[in-house]
mmCIF file of C-alpha atoms in Angstrom:
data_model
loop_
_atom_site.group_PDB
_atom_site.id
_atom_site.type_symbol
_atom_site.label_atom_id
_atom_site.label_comp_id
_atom_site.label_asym_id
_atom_site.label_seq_id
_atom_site.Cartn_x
_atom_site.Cartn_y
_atom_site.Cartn_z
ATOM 1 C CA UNK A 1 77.989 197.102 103.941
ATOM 2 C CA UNK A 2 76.164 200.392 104.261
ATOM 3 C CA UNK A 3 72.797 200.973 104.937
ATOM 4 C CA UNK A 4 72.144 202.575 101.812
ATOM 5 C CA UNK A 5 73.284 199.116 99.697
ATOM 6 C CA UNK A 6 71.143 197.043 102.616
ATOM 7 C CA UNK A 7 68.169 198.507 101.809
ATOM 8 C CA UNK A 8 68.470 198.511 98.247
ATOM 9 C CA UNK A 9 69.746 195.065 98.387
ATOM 10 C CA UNK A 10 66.679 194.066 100.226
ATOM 11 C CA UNK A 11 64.710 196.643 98.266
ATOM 12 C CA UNK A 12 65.989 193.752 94.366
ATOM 13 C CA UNK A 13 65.434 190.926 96.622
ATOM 14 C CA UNK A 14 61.861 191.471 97.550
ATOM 15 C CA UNK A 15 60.913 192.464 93.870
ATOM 16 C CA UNK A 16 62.183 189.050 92.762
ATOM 17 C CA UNK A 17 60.251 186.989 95.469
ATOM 18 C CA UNK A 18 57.448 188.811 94.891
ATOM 19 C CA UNK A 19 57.441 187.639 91.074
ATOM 20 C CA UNK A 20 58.599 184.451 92.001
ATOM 21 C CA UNK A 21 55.482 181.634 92.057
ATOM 22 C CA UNK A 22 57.335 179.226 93.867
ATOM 23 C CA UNK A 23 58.424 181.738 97.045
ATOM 24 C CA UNK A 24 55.166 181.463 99.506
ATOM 25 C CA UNK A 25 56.851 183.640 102.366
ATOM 26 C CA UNK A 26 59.650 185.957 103.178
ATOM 27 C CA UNK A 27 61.197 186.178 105.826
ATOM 28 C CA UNK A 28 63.732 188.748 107.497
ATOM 29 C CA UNK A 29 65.978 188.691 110.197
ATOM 30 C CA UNK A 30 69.700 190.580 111.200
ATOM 31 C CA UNK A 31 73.120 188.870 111.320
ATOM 32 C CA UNK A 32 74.949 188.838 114.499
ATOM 33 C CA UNK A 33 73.558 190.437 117.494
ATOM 34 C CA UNK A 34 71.461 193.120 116.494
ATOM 35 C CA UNK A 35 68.120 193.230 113.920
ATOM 36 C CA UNK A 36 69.657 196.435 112.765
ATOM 37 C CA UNK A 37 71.170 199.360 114.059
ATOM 38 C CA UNK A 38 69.729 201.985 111.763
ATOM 39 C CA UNK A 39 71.136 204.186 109.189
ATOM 40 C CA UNK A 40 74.781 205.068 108.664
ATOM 41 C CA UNK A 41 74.001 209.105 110.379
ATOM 42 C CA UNK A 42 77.925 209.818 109.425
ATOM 43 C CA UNK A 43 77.568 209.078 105.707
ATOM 44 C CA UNK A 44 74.381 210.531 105.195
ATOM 45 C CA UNK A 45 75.376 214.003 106.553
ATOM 46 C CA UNK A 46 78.684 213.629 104.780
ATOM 47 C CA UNK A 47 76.922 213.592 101.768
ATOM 48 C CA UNK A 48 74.663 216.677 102.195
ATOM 49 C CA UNK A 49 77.746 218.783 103.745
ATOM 50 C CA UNK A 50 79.900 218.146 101.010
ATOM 51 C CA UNK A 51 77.879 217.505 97.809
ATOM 52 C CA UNK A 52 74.027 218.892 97.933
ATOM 53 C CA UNK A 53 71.343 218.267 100.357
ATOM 54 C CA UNK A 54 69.179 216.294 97.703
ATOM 55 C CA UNK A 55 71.765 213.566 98.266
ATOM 56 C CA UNK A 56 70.314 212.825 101.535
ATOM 57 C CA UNK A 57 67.020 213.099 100.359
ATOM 58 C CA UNK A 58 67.719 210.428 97.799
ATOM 59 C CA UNK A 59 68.409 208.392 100.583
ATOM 60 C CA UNK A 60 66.100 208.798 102.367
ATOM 61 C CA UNK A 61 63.026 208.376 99.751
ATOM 62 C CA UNK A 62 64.879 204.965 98.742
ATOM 63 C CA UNK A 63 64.415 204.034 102.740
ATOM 64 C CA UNK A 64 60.813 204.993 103.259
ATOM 65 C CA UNK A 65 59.867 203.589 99.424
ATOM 66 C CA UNK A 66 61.145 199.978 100.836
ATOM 67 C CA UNK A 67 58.780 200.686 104.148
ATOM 68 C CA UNK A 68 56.132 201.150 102.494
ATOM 69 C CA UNK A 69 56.782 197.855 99.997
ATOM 70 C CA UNK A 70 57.678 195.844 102.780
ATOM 71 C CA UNK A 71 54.036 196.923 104.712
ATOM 72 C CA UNK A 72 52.334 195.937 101.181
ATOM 73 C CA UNK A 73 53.880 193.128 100.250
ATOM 74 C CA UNK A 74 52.208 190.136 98.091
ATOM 75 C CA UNK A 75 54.061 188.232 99.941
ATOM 76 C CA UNK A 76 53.485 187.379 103.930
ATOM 77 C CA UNK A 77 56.805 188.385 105.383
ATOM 78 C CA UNK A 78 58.110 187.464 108.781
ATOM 79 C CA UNK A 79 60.290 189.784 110.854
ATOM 80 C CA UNK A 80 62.374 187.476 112.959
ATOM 81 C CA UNK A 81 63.677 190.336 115.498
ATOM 82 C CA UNK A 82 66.453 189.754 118.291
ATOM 83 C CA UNK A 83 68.671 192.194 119.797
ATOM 84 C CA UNK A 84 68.636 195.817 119.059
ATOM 85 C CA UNK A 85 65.980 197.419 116.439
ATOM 86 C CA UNK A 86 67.126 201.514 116.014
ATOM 87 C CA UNK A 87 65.595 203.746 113.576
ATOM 88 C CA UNK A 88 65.854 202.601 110.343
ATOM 89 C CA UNK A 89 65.645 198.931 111.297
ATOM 90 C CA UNK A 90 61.971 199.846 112.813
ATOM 91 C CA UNK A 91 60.997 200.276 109.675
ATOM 92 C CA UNK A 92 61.678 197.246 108.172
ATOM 93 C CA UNK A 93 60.506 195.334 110.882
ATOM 94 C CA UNK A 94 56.974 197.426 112.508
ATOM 95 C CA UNK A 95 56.120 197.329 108.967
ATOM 96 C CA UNK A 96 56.101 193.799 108.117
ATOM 97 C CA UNK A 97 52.955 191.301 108.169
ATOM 98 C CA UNK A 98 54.443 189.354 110.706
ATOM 99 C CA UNK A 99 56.784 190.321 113.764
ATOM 100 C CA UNK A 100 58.348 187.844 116.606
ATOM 101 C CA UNK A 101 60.360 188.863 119.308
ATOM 102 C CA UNK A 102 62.576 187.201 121.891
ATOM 103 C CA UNK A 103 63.523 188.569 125.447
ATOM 104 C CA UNK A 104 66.782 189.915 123.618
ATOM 105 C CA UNK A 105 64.905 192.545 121.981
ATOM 106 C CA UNK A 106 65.086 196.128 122.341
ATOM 107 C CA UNK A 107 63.561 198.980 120.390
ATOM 108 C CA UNK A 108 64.908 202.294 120.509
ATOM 109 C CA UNK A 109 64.439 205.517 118.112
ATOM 110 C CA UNK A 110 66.643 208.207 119.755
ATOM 111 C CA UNK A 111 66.318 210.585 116.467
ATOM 112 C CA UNK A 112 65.483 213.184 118.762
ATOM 113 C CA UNK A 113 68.862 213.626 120.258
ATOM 114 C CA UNK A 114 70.430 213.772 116.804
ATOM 115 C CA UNK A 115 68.096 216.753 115.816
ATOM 116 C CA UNK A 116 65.931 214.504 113.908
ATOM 117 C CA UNK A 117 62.447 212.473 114.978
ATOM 118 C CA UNK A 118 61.116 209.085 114.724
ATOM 119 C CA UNK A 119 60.458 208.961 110.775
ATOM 120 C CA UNK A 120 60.326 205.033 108.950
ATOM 121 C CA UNK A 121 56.292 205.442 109.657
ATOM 122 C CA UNK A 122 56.290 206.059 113.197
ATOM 123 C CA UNK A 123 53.913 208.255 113.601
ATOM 124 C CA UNK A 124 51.883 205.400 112.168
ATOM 125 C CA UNK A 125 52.864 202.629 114.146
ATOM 126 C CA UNK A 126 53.470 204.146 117.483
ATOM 127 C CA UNK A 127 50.738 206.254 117.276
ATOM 128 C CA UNK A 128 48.262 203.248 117.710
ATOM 129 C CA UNK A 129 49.991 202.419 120.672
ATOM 130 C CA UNK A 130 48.948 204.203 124.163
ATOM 131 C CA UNK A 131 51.259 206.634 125.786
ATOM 132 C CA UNK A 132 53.552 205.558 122.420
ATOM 133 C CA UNK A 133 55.200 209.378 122.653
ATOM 134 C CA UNK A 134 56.597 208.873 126.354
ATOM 135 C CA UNK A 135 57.984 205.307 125.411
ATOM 136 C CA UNK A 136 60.023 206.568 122.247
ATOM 137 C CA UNK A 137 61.327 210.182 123.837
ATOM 138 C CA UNK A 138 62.666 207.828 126.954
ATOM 139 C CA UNK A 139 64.648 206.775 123.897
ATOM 140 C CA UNK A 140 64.768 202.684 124.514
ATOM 141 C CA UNK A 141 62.100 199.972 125.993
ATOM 142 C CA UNK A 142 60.846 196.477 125.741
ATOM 143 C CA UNK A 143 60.121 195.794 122.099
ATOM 144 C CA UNK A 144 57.341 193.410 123.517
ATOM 145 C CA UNK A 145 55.070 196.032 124.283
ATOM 146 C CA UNK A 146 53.779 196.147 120.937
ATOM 147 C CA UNK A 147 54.377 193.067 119.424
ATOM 148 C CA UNK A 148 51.852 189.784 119.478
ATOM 149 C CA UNK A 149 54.586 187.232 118.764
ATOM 150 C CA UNK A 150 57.059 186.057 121.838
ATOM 151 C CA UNK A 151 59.139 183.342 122.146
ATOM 152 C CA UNK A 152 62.646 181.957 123.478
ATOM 153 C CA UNK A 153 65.505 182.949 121.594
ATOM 154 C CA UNK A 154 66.415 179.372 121.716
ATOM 155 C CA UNK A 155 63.516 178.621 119.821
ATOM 156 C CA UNK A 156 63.846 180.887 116.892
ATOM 157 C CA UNK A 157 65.851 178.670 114.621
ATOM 158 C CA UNK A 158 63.169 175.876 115.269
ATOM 159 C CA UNK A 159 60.400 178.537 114.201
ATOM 160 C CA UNK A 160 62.624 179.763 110.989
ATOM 161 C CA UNK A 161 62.801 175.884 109.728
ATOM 162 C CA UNK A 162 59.617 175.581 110.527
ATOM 163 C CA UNK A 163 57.957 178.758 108.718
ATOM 164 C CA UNK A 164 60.892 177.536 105.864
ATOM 165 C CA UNK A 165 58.560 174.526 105.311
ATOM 166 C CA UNK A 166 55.188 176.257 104.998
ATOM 167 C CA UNK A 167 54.002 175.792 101.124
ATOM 168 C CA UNK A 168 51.065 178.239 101.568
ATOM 169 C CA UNK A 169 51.243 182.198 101.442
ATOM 170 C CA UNK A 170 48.207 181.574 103.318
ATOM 171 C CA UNK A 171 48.067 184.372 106.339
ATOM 172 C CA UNK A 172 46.249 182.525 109.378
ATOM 173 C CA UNK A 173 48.433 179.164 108.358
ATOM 174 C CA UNK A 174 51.565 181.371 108.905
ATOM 175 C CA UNK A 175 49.928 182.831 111.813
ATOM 176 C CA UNK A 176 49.241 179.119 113.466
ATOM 177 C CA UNK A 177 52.529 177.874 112.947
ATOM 178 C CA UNK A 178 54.078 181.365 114.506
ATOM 179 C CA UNK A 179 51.471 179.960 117.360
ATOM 180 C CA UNK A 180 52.710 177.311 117.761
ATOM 181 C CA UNK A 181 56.463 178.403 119.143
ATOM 182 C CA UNK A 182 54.691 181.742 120.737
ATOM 183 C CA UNK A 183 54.791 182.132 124.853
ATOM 184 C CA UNK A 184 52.616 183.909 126.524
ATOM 185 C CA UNK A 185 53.837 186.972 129.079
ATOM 186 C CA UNK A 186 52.245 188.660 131.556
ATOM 187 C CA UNK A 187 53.536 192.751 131.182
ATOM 188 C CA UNK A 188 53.491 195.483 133.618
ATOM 189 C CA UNK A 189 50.370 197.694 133.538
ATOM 190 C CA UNK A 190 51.852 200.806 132.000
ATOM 191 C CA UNK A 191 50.601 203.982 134.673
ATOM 192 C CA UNK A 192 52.723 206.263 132.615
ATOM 193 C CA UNK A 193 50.606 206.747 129.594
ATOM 194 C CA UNK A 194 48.049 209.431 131.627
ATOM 195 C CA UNK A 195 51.072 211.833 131.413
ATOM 196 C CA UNK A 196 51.375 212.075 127.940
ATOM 197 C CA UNK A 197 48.108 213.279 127.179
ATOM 198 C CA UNK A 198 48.761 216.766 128.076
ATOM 199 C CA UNK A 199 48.430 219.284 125.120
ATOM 200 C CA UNK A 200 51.747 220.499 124.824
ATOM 201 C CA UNK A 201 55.837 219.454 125.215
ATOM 202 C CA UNK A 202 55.948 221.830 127.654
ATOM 203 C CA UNK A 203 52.776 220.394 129.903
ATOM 204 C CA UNK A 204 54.038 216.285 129.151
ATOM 205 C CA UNK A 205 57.222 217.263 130.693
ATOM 206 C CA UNK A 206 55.817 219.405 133.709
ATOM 207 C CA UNK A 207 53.534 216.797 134.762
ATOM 208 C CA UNK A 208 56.895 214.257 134.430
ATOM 209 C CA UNK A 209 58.750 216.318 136.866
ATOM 210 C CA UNK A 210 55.971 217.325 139.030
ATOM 211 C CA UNK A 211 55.347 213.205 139.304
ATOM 212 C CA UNK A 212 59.380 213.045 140.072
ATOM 213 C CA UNK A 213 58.971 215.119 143.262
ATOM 214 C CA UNK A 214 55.504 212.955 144.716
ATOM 215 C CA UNK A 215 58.101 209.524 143.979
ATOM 216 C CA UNK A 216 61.365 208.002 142.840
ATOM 217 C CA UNK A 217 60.638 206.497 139.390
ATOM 218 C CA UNK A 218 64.028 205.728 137.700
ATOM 219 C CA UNK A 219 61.689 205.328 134.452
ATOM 220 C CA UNK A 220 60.249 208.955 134.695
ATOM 221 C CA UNK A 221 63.634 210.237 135.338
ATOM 222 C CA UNK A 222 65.234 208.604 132.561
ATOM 223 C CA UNK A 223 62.769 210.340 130.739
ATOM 224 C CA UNK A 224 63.089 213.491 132.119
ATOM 225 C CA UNK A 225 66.867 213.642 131.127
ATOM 226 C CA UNK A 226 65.696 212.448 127.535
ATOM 227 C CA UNK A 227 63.191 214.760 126.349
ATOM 228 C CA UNK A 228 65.669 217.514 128.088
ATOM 229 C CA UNK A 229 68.520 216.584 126.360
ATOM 230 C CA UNK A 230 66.785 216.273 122.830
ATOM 231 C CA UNK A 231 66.125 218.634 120.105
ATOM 232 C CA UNK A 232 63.648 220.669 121.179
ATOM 233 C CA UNK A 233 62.006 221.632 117.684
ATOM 234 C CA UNK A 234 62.322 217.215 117.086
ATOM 235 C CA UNK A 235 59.834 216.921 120.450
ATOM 236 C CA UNK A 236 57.724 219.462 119.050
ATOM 237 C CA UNK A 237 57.552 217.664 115.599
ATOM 238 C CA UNK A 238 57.091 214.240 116.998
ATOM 239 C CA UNK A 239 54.438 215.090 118.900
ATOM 240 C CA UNK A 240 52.533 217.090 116.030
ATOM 241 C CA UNK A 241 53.105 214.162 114.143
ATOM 242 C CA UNK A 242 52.493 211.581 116.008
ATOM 243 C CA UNK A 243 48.881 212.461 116.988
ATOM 244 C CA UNK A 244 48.106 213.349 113.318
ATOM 245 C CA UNK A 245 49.224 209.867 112.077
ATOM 246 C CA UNK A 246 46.195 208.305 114.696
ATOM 247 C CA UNK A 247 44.030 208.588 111.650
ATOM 248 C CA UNK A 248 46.187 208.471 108.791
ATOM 249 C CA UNK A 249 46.983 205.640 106.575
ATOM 250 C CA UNK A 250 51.243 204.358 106.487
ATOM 251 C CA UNK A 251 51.361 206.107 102.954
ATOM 252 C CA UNK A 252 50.539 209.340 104.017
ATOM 253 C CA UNK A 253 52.535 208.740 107.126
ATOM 254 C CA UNK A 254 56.153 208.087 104.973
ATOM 255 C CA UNK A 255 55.117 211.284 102.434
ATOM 256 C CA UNK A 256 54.940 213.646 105.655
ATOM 257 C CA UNK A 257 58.230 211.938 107.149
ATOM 258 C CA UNK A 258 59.777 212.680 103.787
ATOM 259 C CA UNK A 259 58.909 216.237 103.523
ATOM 260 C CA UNK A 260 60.138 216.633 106.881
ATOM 261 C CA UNK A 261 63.205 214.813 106.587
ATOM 262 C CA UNK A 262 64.136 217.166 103.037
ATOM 263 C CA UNK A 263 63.399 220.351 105.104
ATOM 264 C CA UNK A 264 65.865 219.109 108.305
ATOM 265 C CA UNK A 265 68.497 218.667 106.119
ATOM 266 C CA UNK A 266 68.379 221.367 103.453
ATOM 267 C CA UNK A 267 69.306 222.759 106.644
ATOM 268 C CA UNK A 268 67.409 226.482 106.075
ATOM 269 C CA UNK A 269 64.780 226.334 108.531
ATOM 270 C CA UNK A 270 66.830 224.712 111.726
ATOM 271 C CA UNK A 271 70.440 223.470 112.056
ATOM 272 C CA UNK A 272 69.677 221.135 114.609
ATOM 273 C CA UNK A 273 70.893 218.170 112.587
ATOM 274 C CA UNK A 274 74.066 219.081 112.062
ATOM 275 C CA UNK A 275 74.990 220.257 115.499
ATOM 276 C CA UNK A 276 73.763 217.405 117.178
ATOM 277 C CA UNK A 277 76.160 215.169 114.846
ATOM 278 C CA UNK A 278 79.369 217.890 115.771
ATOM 279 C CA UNK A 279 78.562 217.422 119.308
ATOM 280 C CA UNK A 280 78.276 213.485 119.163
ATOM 281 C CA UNK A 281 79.699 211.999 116.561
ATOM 282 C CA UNK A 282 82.926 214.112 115.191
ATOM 283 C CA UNK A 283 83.876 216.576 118.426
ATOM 284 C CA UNK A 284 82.538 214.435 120.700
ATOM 285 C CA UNK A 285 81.566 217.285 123.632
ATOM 286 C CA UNK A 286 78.239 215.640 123.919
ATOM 287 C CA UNK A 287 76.810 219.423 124.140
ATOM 288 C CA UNK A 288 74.700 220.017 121.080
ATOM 289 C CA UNK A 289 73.798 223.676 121.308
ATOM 290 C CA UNK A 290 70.239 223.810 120.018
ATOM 291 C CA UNK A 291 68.586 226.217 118.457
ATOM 292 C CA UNK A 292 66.271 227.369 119.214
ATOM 293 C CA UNK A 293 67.395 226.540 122.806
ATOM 294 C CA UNK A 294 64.301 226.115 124.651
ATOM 295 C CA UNK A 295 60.582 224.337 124.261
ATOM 296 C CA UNK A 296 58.771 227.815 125.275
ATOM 297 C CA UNK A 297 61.156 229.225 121.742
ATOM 298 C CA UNK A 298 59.528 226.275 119.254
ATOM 299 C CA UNK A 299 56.237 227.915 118.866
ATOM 300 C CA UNK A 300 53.207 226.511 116.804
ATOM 301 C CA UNK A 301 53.941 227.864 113.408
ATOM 302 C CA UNK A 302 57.468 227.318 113.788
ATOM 303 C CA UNK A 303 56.936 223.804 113.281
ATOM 304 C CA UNK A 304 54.028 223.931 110.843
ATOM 305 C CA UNK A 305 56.566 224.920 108.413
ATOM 306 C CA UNK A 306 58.040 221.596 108.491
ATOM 307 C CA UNK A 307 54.669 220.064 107.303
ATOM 308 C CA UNK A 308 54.605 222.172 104.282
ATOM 309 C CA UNK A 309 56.079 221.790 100.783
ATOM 310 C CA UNK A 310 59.972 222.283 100.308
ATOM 311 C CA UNK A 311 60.533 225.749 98.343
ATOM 312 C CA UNK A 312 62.898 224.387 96.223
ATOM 313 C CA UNK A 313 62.044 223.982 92.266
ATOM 314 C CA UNK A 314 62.917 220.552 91.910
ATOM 315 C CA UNK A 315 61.851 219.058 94.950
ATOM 316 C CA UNK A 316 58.457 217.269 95.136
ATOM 317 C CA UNK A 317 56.537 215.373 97.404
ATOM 318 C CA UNK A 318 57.329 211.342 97.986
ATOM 319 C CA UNK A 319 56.096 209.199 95.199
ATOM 320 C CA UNK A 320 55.146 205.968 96.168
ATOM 321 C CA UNK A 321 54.355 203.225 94.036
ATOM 322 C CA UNK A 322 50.799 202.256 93.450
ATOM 323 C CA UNK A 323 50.200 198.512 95.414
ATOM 324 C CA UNK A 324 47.076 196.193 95.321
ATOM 325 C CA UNK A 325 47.857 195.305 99.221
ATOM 326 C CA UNK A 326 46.790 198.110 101.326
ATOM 327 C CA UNK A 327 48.846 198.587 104.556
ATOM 328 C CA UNK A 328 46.983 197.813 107.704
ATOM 329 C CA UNK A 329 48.510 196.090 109.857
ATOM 330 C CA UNK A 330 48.069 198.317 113.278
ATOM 331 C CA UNK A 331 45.042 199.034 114.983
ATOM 332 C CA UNK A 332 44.054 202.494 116.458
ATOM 333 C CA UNK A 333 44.298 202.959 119.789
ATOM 334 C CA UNK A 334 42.879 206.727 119.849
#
């Protein structure tokens, strides 16, 4: 099943429960061993290449539309997450009332090496996390560092029966019988997030390797050979946008990601996109060529243009639907 029929799946499915007196709470979780792996990246450009870019677009306003239902839902919903979260599965789940983790989970959003960036509200939900830019361009981490919910993955069947039986919609009696199951950890103190508060790309990655010749830190290196490797116009957007979405609401988060996304793969202002997926997914070099090739080349107006409107005549911005649930379900950690 595509991603594309997933989401719209879940997209009737949650429209029908939400309507549906007797339903109390939702809940969502992945088959097999992964929450989800994202998007289907092949199809997707497939469809721009050979029909018109506004195919992809369509797409991807149908993805963002369900993120921003799913964060404003009538109904409490659950995410039960185990295994691997990537991309478009982070937006399913970091936007739901309600997210549990076990020690199988991993969250990773490597858009940047595909000439993309984190979109599905990222700059949103990462944002309120510190040093959230460093975690997500080292491409994969421990999905507990932002989560509130831990248990065993033993235990996560016993939780599901148990959240099955609620008869409430009531939010603190969902969030005492989540409780209940929950473990508590004791997590690293993160010294890395000092390093990301330099002003630029350029400076974050300086400071990385200037800290890589005082130590050995397999993390910082790791990271190193991430941002490196990426896109470097996607670093430059991520970071714009992720310290703008600080103080802006999930709504106008997904509109920005949107307008974005339609100007990365209309394909006129950078070809990054489509290179990355020759050199990875159809040739197979693994040697994206970017363009432009270096940080110092992205400058400042360069990316601003990606914040603007798309010159095209029938393009307009996202249009979400009006909700009586506002979406706040992160706090700021500015």
């Amino acid at each position: 099943m595509s991603f594309y029929v997933q989401i719209s799946q879940i997209s009737r499915n949650l429209e029908v429960y939400e309507n549906d007196h007797l339903v109390k709470i939702l809940i969502l979780k992945g088959q097999g061993k992964a929450f989800c792996a994202g998007g289907d990246v092949v199809g997707m450009l497939l469809s721009v290449i050979n029909g018109h870019w506004s195919f992809g677009a369509r797409f991807y306003k149908k993805q963002l539309t369900l993120d921003y239902l799913i964060a404003t839902s009538t109904k409490p919903l659950v995410s039960l997450i185990n295994g691997i979260v990537m991309g478009g599965g982070a937006g399913l789940s970091m936007n739901s009332m309600f997210r549990v983790v076990t020690e199988n989970s991993v969250f990773a959003m490597p858009e940047g090496q595909m000439g993309l960036f984190p979109d599905v509200g990222a700059s949103y939900f990462l944002s309120r996390l510190s040093g959230s830019f460093g975690k997500v361009v080292n491409s994969s981490y421990d999905f507990i560092i932002f989560q509130h919910n831990f248990l065993e993955y033993l235990d996560l069947l016993l939780l599901e029966n148990a959240l099955s039986e609620v008869a409430s919609s009531d939010a603190l009696t969902i969030s005492r019988v989540i409780g209940g199951f929950s473990s508590k950890i004791s997590l690293k103190k993160d010294n890395h997030q000092q390093m990301f508060l330099k002003g630029t790309v350029e400076e974050i990655l300086s400071t990385l390797e200037n800290e890589v010749v005082n130590g050995d830190n397999k993390w910082i290196v790791h990271t190193i050979s991430s941002m490196t490797s990426a896109s470097p116009t996607s670093l430059k957007i991520f970071l714009k946008l992720i310290r703008e979405g600080r103080t802006k609401e999930l709504k106008d988060c997904l509109i920005q990601d949107y307008t974005i996304v339609c100007h990365l793969i209309r394909r006129t202002l950078n070809l990054d996109f489509v290179e990355a997926s020759r050199a990875k997914l159809f040739e197979k070099d693994k040697q994206p060529k970017w363009e432009p090739s270096k940080l110092e080349l992205v400058s400042d107006e360069m990316v601003d243009q990606y914040f603007q409107k798309v010159d095209d005549a029938d393009w307009e911005y996202l249009q979400l639907p009006e909700r009586a649930n506002i979406a706040k379900i992160w706090q700021s950690k500015l």
